[in-house]
XYZ file of C-alpha atoms in Angstrom:
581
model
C 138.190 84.499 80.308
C 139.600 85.161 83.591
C 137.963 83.476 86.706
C 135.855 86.633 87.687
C 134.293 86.871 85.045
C 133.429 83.125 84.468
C 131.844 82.800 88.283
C 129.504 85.828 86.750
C 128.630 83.825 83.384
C 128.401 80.332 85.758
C 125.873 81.735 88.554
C 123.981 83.144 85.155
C 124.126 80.042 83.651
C 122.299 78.101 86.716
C 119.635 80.671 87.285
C 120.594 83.380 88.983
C 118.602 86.415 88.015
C 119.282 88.936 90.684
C 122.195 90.289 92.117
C 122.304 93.286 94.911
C 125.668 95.285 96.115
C 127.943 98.034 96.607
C 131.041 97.944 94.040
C 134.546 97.950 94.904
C 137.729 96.977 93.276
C 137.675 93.632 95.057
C 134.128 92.781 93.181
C 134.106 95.099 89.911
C 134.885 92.438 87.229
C 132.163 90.306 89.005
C 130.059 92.248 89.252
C 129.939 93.682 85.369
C 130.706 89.273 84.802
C 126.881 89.273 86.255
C 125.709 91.945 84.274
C 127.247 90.494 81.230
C 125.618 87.520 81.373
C 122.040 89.366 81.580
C 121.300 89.400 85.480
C 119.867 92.070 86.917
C 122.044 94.114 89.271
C 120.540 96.273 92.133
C 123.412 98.985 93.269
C 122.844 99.613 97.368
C 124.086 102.455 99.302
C 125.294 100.159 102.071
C 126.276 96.623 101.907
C 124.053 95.865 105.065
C 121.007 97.680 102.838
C 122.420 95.189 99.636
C 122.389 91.792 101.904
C 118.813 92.371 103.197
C 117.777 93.191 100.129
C 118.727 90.279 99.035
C 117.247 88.582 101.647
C 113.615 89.725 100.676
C 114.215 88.846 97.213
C 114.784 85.606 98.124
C 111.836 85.205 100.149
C 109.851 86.552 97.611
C 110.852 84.739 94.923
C 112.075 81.326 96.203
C 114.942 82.309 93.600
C 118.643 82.266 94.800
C 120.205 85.429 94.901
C 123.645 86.876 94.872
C 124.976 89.721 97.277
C 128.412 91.344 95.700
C 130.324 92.799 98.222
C 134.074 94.495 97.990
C 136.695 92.189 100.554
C 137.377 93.331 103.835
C 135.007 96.399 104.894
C 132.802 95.515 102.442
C 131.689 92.251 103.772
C 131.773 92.817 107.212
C 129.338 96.267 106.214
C 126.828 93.326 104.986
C 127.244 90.648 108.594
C 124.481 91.773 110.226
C 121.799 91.552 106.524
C 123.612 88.147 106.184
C 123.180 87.566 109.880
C 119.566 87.696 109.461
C 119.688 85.541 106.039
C 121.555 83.111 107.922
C 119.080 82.634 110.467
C 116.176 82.908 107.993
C 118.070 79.715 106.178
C 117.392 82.053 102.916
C 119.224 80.931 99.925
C 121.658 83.484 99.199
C 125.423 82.985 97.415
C 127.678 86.098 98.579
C 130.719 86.987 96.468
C 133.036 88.309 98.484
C 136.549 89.807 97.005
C 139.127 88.613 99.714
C 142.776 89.917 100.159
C 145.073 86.778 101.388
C 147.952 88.675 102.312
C 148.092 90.061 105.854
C 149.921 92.870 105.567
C 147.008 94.194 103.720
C 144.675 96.234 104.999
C 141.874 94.844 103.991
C 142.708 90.989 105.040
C 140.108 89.683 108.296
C 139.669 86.309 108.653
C 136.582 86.054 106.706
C 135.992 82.924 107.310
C 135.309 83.191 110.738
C 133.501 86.339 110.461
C 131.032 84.765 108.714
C 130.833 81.646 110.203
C 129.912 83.575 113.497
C 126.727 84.703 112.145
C 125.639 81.533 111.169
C 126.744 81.666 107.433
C 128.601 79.141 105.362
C 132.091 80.141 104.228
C 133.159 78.613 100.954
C 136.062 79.853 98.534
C 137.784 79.472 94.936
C 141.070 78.256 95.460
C 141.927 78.242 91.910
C 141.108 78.758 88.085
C 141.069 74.555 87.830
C 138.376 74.832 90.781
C 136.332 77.877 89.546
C 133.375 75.986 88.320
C 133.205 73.312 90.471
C 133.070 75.702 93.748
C 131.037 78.447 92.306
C 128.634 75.603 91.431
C 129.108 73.837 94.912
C 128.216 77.554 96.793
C 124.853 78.030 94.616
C 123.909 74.096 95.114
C 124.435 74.359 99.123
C 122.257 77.797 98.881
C 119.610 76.204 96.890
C 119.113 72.913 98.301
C 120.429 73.456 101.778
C 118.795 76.670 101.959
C 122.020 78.157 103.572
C 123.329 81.643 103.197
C 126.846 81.026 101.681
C 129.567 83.347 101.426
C 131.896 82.052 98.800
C 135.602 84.217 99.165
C 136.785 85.301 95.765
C 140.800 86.398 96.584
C 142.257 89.122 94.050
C 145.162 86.996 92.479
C 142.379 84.203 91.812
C 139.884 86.500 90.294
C 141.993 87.794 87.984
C 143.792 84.352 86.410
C 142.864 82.873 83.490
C 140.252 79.455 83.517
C 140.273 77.223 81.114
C 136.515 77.956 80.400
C 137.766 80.658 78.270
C 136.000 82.638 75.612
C 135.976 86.314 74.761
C 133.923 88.994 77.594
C 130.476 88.758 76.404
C 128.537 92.426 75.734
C 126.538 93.419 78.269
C 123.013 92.665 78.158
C 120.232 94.999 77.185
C 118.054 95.848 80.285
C 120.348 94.850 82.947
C 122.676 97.878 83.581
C 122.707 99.686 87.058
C 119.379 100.328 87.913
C 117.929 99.198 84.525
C 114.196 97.630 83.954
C 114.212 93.870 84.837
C 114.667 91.348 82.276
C 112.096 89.371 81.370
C 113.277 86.486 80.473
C 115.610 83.999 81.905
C 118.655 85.389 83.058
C 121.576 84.339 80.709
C 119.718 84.314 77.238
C 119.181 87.103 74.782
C 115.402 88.869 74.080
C 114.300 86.432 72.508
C 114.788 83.270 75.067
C 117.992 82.584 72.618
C 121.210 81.978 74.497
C 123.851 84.931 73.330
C 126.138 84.325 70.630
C 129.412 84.993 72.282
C 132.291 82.274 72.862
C 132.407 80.130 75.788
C 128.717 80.175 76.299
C 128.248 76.608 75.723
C 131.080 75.277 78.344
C 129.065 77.664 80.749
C 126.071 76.471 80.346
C 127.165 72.787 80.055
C 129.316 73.520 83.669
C 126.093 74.810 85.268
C 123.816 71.897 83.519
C 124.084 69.336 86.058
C 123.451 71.848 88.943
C 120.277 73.359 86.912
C 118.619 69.925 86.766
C 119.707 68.184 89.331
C 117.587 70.051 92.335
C 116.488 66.802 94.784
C 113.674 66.680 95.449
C 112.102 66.810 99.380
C 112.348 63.888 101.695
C 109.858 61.260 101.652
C 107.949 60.971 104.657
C 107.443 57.472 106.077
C 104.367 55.442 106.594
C 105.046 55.482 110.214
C 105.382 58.920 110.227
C 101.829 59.390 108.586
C 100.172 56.887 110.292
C 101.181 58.861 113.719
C 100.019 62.027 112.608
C 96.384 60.539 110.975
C 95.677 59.150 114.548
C 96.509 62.259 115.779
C 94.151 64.101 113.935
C 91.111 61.460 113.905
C 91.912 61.418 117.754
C 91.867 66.117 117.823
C 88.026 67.526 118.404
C 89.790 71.048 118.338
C 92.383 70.809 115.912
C 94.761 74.291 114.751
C 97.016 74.127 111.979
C 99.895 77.045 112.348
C 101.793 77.368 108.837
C 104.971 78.471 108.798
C 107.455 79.936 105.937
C 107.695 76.281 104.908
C 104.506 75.718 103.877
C 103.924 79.277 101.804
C 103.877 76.766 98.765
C 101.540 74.424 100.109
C 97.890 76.345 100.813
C 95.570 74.027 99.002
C 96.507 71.128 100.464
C 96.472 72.221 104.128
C 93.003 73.715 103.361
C 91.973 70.471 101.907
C 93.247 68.821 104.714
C 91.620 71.463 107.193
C 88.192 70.878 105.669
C 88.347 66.913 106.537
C 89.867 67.668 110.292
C 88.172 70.385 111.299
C 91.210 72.493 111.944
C 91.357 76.065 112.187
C 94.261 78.046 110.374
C 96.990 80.170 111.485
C 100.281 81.302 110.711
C 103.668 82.237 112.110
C 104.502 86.077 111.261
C 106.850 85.271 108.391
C 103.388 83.173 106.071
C 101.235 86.027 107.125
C 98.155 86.247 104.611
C 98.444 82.207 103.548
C 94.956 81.632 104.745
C 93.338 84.987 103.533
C 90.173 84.684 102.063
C 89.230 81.231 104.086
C 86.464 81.769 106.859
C 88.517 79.645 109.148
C 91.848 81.914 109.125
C 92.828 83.583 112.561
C 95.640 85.273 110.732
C 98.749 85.494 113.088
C 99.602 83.044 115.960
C 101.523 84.316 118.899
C 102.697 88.120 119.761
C 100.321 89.854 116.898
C 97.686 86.842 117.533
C 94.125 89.016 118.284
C 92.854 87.722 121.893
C 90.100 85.594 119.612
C 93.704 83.898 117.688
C 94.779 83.343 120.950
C 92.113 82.115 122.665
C 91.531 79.723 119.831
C 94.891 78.422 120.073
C 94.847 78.062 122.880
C 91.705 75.846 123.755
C 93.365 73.674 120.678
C 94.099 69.911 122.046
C 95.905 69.512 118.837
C 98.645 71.994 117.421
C 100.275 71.014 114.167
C 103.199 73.185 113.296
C 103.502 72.856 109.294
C 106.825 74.298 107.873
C 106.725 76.578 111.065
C 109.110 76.291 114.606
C 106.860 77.016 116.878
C 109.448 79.269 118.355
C 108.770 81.632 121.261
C 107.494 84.132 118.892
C 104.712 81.795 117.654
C 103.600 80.019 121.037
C 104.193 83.290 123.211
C 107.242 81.332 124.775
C 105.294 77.831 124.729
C 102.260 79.984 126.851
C 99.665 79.467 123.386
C 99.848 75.701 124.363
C 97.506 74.711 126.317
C 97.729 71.870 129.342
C 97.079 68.528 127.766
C 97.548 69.673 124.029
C 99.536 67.520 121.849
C 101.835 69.020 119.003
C 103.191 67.833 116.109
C 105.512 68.900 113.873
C 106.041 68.820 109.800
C 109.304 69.836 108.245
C 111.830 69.197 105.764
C 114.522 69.362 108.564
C 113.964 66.346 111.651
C 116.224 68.725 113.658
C 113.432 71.538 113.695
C 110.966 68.947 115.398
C 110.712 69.751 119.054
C 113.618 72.570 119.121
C 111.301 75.011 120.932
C 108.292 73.287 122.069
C 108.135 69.632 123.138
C 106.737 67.745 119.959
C 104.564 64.679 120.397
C 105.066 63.235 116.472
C 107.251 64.747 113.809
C 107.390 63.850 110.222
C 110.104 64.714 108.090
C 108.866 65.753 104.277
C 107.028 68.459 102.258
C 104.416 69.845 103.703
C 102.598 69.915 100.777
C 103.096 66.292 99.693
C 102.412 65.270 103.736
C 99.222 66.860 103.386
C 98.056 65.449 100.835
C 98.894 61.873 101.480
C 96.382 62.254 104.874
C 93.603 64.068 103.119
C 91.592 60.604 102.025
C 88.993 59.816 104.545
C 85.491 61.218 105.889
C 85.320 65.011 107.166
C 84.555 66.061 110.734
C 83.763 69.061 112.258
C 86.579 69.680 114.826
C 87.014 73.174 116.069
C 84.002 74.343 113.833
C 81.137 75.493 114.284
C 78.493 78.055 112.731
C 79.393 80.103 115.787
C 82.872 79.872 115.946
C 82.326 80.684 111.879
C 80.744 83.906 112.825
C 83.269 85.066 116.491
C 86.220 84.845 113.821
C 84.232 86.889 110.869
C 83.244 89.422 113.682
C 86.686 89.585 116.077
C 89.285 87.743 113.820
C 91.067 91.120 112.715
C 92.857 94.114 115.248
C 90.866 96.631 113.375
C 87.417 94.817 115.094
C 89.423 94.660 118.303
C 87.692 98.251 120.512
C 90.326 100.754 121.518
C 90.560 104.087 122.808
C 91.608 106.529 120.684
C 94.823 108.370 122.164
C 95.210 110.814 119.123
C 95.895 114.653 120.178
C 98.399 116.827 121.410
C 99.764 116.979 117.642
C 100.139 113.077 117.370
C 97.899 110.459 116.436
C 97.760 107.195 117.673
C 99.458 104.825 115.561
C 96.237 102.448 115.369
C 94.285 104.734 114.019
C 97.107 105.654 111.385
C 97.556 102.031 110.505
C 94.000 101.358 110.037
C 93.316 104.397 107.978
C 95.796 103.443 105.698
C 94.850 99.903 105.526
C 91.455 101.788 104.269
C 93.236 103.588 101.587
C 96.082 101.577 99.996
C 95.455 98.675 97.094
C 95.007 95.461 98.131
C 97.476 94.092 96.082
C 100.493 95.513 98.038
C 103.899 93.912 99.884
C 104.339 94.897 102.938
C 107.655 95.397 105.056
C 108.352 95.727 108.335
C 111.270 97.180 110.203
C 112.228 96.383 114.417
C 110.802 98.223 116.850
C 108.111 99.313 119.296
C 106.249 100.109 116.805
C 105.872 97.020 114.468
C 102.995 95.352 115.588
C 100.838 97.900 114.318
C 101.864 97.609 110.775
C 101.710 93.613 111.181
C 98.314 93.407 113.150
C 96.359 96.352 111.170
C 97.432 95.909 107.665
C 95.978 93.476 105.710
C 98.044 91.422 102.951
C 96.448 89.791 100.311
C 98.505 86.678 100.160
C 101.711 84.690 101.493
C 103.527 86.646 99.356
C 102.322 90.189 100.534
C 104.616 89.948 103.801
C 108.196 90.591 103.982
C 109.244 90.217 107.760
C 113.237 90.098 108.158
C 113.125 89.520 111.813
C 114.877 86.461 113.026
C 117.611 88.779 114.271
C 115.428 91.508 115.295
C 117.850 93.816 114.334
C 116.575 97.931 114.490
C 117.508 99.777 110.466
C 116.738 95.951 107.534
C 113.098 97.785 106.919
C 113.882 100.021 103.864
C 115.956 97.329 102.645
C 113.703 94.943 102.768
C 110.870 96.948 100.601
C 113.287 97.505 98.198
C 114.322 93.690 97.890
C 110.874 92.896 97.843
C 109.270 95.246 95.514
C 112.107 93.807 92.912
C 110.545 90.520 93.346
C 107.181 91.557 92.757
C 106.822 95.163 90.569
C 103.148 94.028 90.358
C 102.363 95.367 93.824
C 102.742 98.515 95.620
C 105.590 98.430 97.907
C 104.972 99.876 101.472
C 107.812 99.844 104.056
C 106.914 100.286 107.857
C 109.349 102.007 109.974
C 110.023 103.468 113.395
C 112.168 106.766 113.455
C 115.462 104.481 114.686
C 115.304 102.375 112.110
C 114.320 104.811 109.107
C 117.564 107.358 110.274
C 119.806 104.050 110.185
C 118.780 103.053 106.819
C 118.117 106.874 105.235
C 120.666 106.405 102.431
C 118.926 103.812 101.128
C 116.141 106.560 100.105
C 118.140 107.343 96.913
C 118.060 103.954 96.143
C 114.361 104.264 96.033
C 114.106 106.969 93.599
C 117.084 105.955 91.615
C 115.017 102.566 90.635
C 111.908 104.547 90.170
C 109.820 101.953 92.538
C 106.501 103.713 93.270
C 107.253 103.118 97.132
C 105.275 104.281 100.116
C 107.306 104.711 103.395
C 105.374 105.177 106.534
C 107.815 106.347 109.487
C 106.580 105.771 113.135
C 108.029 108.504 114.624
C 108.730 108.707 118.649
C 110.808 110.461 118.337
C 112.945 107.803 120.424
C 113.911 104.339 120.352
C 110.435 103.365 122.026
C 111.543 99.658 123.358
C 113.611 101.172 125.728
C 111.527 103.972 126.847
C 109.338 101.625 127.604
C 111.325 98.612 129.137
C 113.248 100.706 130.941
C 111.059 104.033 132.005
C 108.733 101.900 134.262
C 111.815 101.521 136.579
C 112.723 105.254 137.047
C 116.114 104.975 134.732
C 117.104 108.199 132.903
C 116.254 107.972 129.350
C 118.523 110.946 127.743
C 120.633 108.186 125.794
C 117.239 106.805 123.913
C 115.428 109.664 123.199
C 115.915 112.274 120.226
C 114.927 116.064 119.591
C 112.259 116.540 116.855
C 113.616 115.848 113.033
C 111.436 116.952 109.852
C 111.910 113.442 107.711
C 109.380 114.859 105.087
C 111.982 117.506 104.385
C 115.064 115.192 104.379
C 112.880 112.615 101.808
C 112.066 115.489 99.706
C 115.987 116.052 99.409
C 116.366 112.584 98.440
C 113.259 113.390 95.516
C 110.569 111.943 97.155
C 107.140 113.481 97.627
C 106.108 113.638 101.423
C 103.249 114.361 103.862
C 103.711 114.479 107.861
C 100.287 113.302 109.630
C 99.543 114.905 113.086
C 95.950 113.470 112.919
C 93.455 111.525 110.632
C 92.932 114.257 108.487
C 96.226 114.501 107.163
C 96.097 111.170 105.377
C 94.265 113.285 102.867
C 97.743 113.883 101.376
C 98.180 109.650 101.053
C 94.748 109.483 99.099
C 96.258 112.626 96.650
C 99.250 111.074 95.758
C 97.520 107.268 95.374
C 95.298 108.820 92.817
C 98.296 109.374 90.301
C 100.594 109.521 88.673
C 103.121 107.944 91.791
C 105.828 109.248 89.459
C 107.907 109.754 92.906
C 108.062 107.953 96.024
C 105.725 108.557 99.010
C 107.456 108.930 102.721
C 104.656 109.369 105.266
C 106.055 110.938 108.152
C 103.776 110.197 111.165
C 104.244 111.651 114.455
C 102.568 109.145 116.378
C 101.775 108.921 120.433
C 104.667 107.420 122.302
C 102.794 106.732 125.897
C 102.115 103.196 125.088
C 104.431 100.272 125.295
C 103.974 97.258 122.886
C 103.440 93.444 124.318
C 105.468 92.382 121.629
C 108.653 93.778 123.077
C 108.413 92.601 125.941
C 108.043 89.267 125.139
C 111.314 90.104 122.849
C 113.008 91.325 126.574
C 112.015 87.959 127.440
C 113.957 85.924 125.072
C 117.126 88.546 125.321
């Protein structure tokens, strides 16, 4: 067995069930290594498109994932998905062919490409090493939650390992493209591990990483006794959840019910709270002015899982004079990196929780009043507006909320960057933590498609709807194909500007010419029919008629939505983004 294919049969071997790239001759045999050992492999039309959709897998899952990418072009195609990752601290192992010798034209230093992004650069140095590092890049991705990037170079690849064997068969089910296989990735149909040679030192190399996930950091007593007091001490308490505490929503309900906290969320553990009559949905730029206000008037802010970044707190302005935060995480370095913390406690948020929830109950923040404000004003759609609709545009409200009306509940929802992507975040509703795919900690314009297609992967039980402005959609267009090839019942909804609308708008006000940010008109509904979707362009409400046609069935293609909505109005959101530039 040569080393390629062994990483393949290793990263099987210790769970790995999803894999995402673009093949080249630097990452063939490990790719087809991955496919061999029966994960699923998702073929991208760009490497940026393959990292982000790893990304959302991730997310979506809590599953590693593995991005494949060719050496040299290849991974540098995927920096600004991994970028993102990185930031995200998503748990994704990136093989990356590598060419050693500079006079090739492939070699970069991609060591330091990656490490300027934020990512961790590991590499097989030899067949003796093979299992050990492949095994050392999927433990730091798992339990550091790190994007790693582990360089695979050609002569190393291709030498023989001592793990040997014979090249397994490929696996039923998980060819290009090919259903996902339901069962865990490196057995046979029927949960059986395949009969092929050098399965058993595979699975014996990758034991000891499979079962040897630590668990989270034990908070101290002193630690819980500072946040208790806290909390007996708060008469308007507000919990804000963050990605680190999508696992842990019974216990900080339980937990609200005895403090008398309200609930909120950072964007990223949208939906968490849905269903409780105490959820303001989203704290900070999407917050409604009732979220905010709320927030606000809190004199006790506990950040669970969640930064409390300038996104969440409006840059520290959702705060209030006198209010005391504190801070739960699995990471002591997160406490107080954005907003002055008054305790942190380092461990789970679900097992921190939970150890405070003994005791009597007390109102706090609520009230029957309060109960009814937040069942009355708590969403954007009960927020009044003024309909600016006309003219051959409608206003991208009124889209947003008409399709909320008409598309399942159970549904993921991604977002691209962009003037526009508040309105998909504030108007559409998500029926859990796990109906909200939002790749923005680099706020980078074009992950949006991507990210739909990562997530509806992750979960086929929902209907997959990816929001994007008219920049972003023509930056990630070849992804389309990718769409239809995998046959995901997708609908894309296009804000179209016709312009990249953040800088209209940041920079109009001031009297600077705008000929290098906006575009002449483009017919996307004809370019997504090339690509074999079916597609409707909406001018006005009544054109969503062609939404509720194609949700009645069969969804046997795709669904692009091009809207031409109003561009007059500028969006808060970005300008609090031109704030933190």
């Amino acid at each position: 067995m040569i080393v390629a294919e062994a990483v393949g049969g290793l990263l099987a071997a210790a769970g790995v069930r999803a894999a995402f790239g673009v093949v080249g001759s630097g990452n063939f045999h490990l790719t087809n290594a991955l496919v061999s050992h029966g994960v699923r492999f998702v073929a991208a039309r760009h490497e940026g498109g393959a990292a982000t959709m790893a990304d959302a897998y991730a997310r979506m899952t809590g599953e590693v994932a593995v991005v494949s990418v060719h050496q040299g072009p290849g991974l540098t195609n995927a920096i600004t998905g991994l970028a993102e990752a990185a930031k995200s601290r998503t748990p994704l192992v990136v093989l990356a062919g590598e060419a050693t010798d500079a006079r090739s034209n492939f070699h970069i230093d991609q060591d330091a490409a990656v490490r300027a992004v934020g990512a961790v650069p590991m590499r097989v140095t030899g067949p003796a090493e093979a299992a050990r590092h492949t095994l050392e890049a999927f433990r730091v991705a798992r339990d550091e939650r790190r994007t790693v990037v582990l360089n695979l170079p050609l002569d190393v690849q291709a030498a023989e390992t001592e793990l040997g064997g014979e090249r397994p068969e490929r696996a039923a089910g998980t060819e290009l493209g090919g259903e996902r296989p339901e069962r865990a990735a490196g057995t046979g149909p029927g949960g059986e591990r395949p009969d092929y040679a050098g399965a058993s030192e595979l699975d014996r190399a990758a034991a000891a990483v499979r079962e040897s996930r630590p668990g989270a950091p034990a908070a101290s007593a002193e630690q819980l006794d500072g946040l208790r007091r806290l909390l007996d001490g708060a008469e308007r308490p507000v919990f804000v959840a963050g990605r680190g505490a999508r696992h842990a929503r019974a216990e900080l309900v339980e937990l609200a019910e005895r403090t008398g906290a309200l609930l909120a969320t950072s964007a990223v553990a949208k939906g968490l709270f849905r269903g409780s009559p105490w959820d303001l949905d989203v704290s900070g730029g999407f917050a409604t002015p009732l979220t905010a206000e709320l927030v606000r008037g809190a004199d006790l802010v506990v950040g669970w899982g969640c930064a409390l970044n300038m996104w969440t707190t409006r840059h520290g302005s959702l705060i209030g004079p006198g209010a005391k935060v504190a801070q739960v995480d699995l990471d002591l370095a997160a406490v107080g990196l954005h907003v002055p913390a008054d305790h942190g406690v380092v461990g789970d948020v679900a097992e921190v929780a939970r150890a405070l929830t003994a005791g009597g109950e007390r109102a706090g923040y609520r009230s029957p009043e309060l109960a009814r404000r937040i069942r009355e004003e708590g969403r954007w759609r009960a927020v009044p507006y003024h309909d600016e609709s006309g003219g051959g545009r409608i206003d991208p409200r009124t889209l947003t909320i008409g399709l909320d009306d008409l598309l399942p509940a159970e549904r993921i929802v991604a977002t691209d960057s962009g003037n526009f992507m508040g309105y998909p975040a504030m108007f559409l509703d998500v029926p859990d933590e796990r109906g909200f795919c939002f790749t923005q900690a680099f706020q980078a314009v074009g992950l949006g498609l991507a990210t739909a297609i990562g997530a509806a992967v992750a979960r086929p039980d929902r209907l997959p709807v990816a929001a994007l402005g008219d920049g972003g959609a023509f930056m990630g267009i070849a992804e389309l194909e990718t769409v239809v090839r995998l046959g995901l019942p997708m609908v894309v909804v296009v804000y179209d500007d016709e312009a990249y609308g953040a800088e209209v708008h940041h920079f109009g006000p001031h009297g600077h010419p705008l000929g290098t940010v906006r575009f002449p008109p483009a017919d996307l509904a004809a370019i997504a029919r090339g690509y074999g979707f079916a597609a409707v362009t909406v001018t006005g409400p009544a054109d969503l008629a062609g939404v509720a046609e194609w949700l009645k069935g069969p969804r046997e293609r795709p669904l692009l939505v091009h809207a031409k909505v109003t561009g007059d109005r500028p969006s808060w959101w970005l300008e609090e983004a031109f704030r933190g530039h």
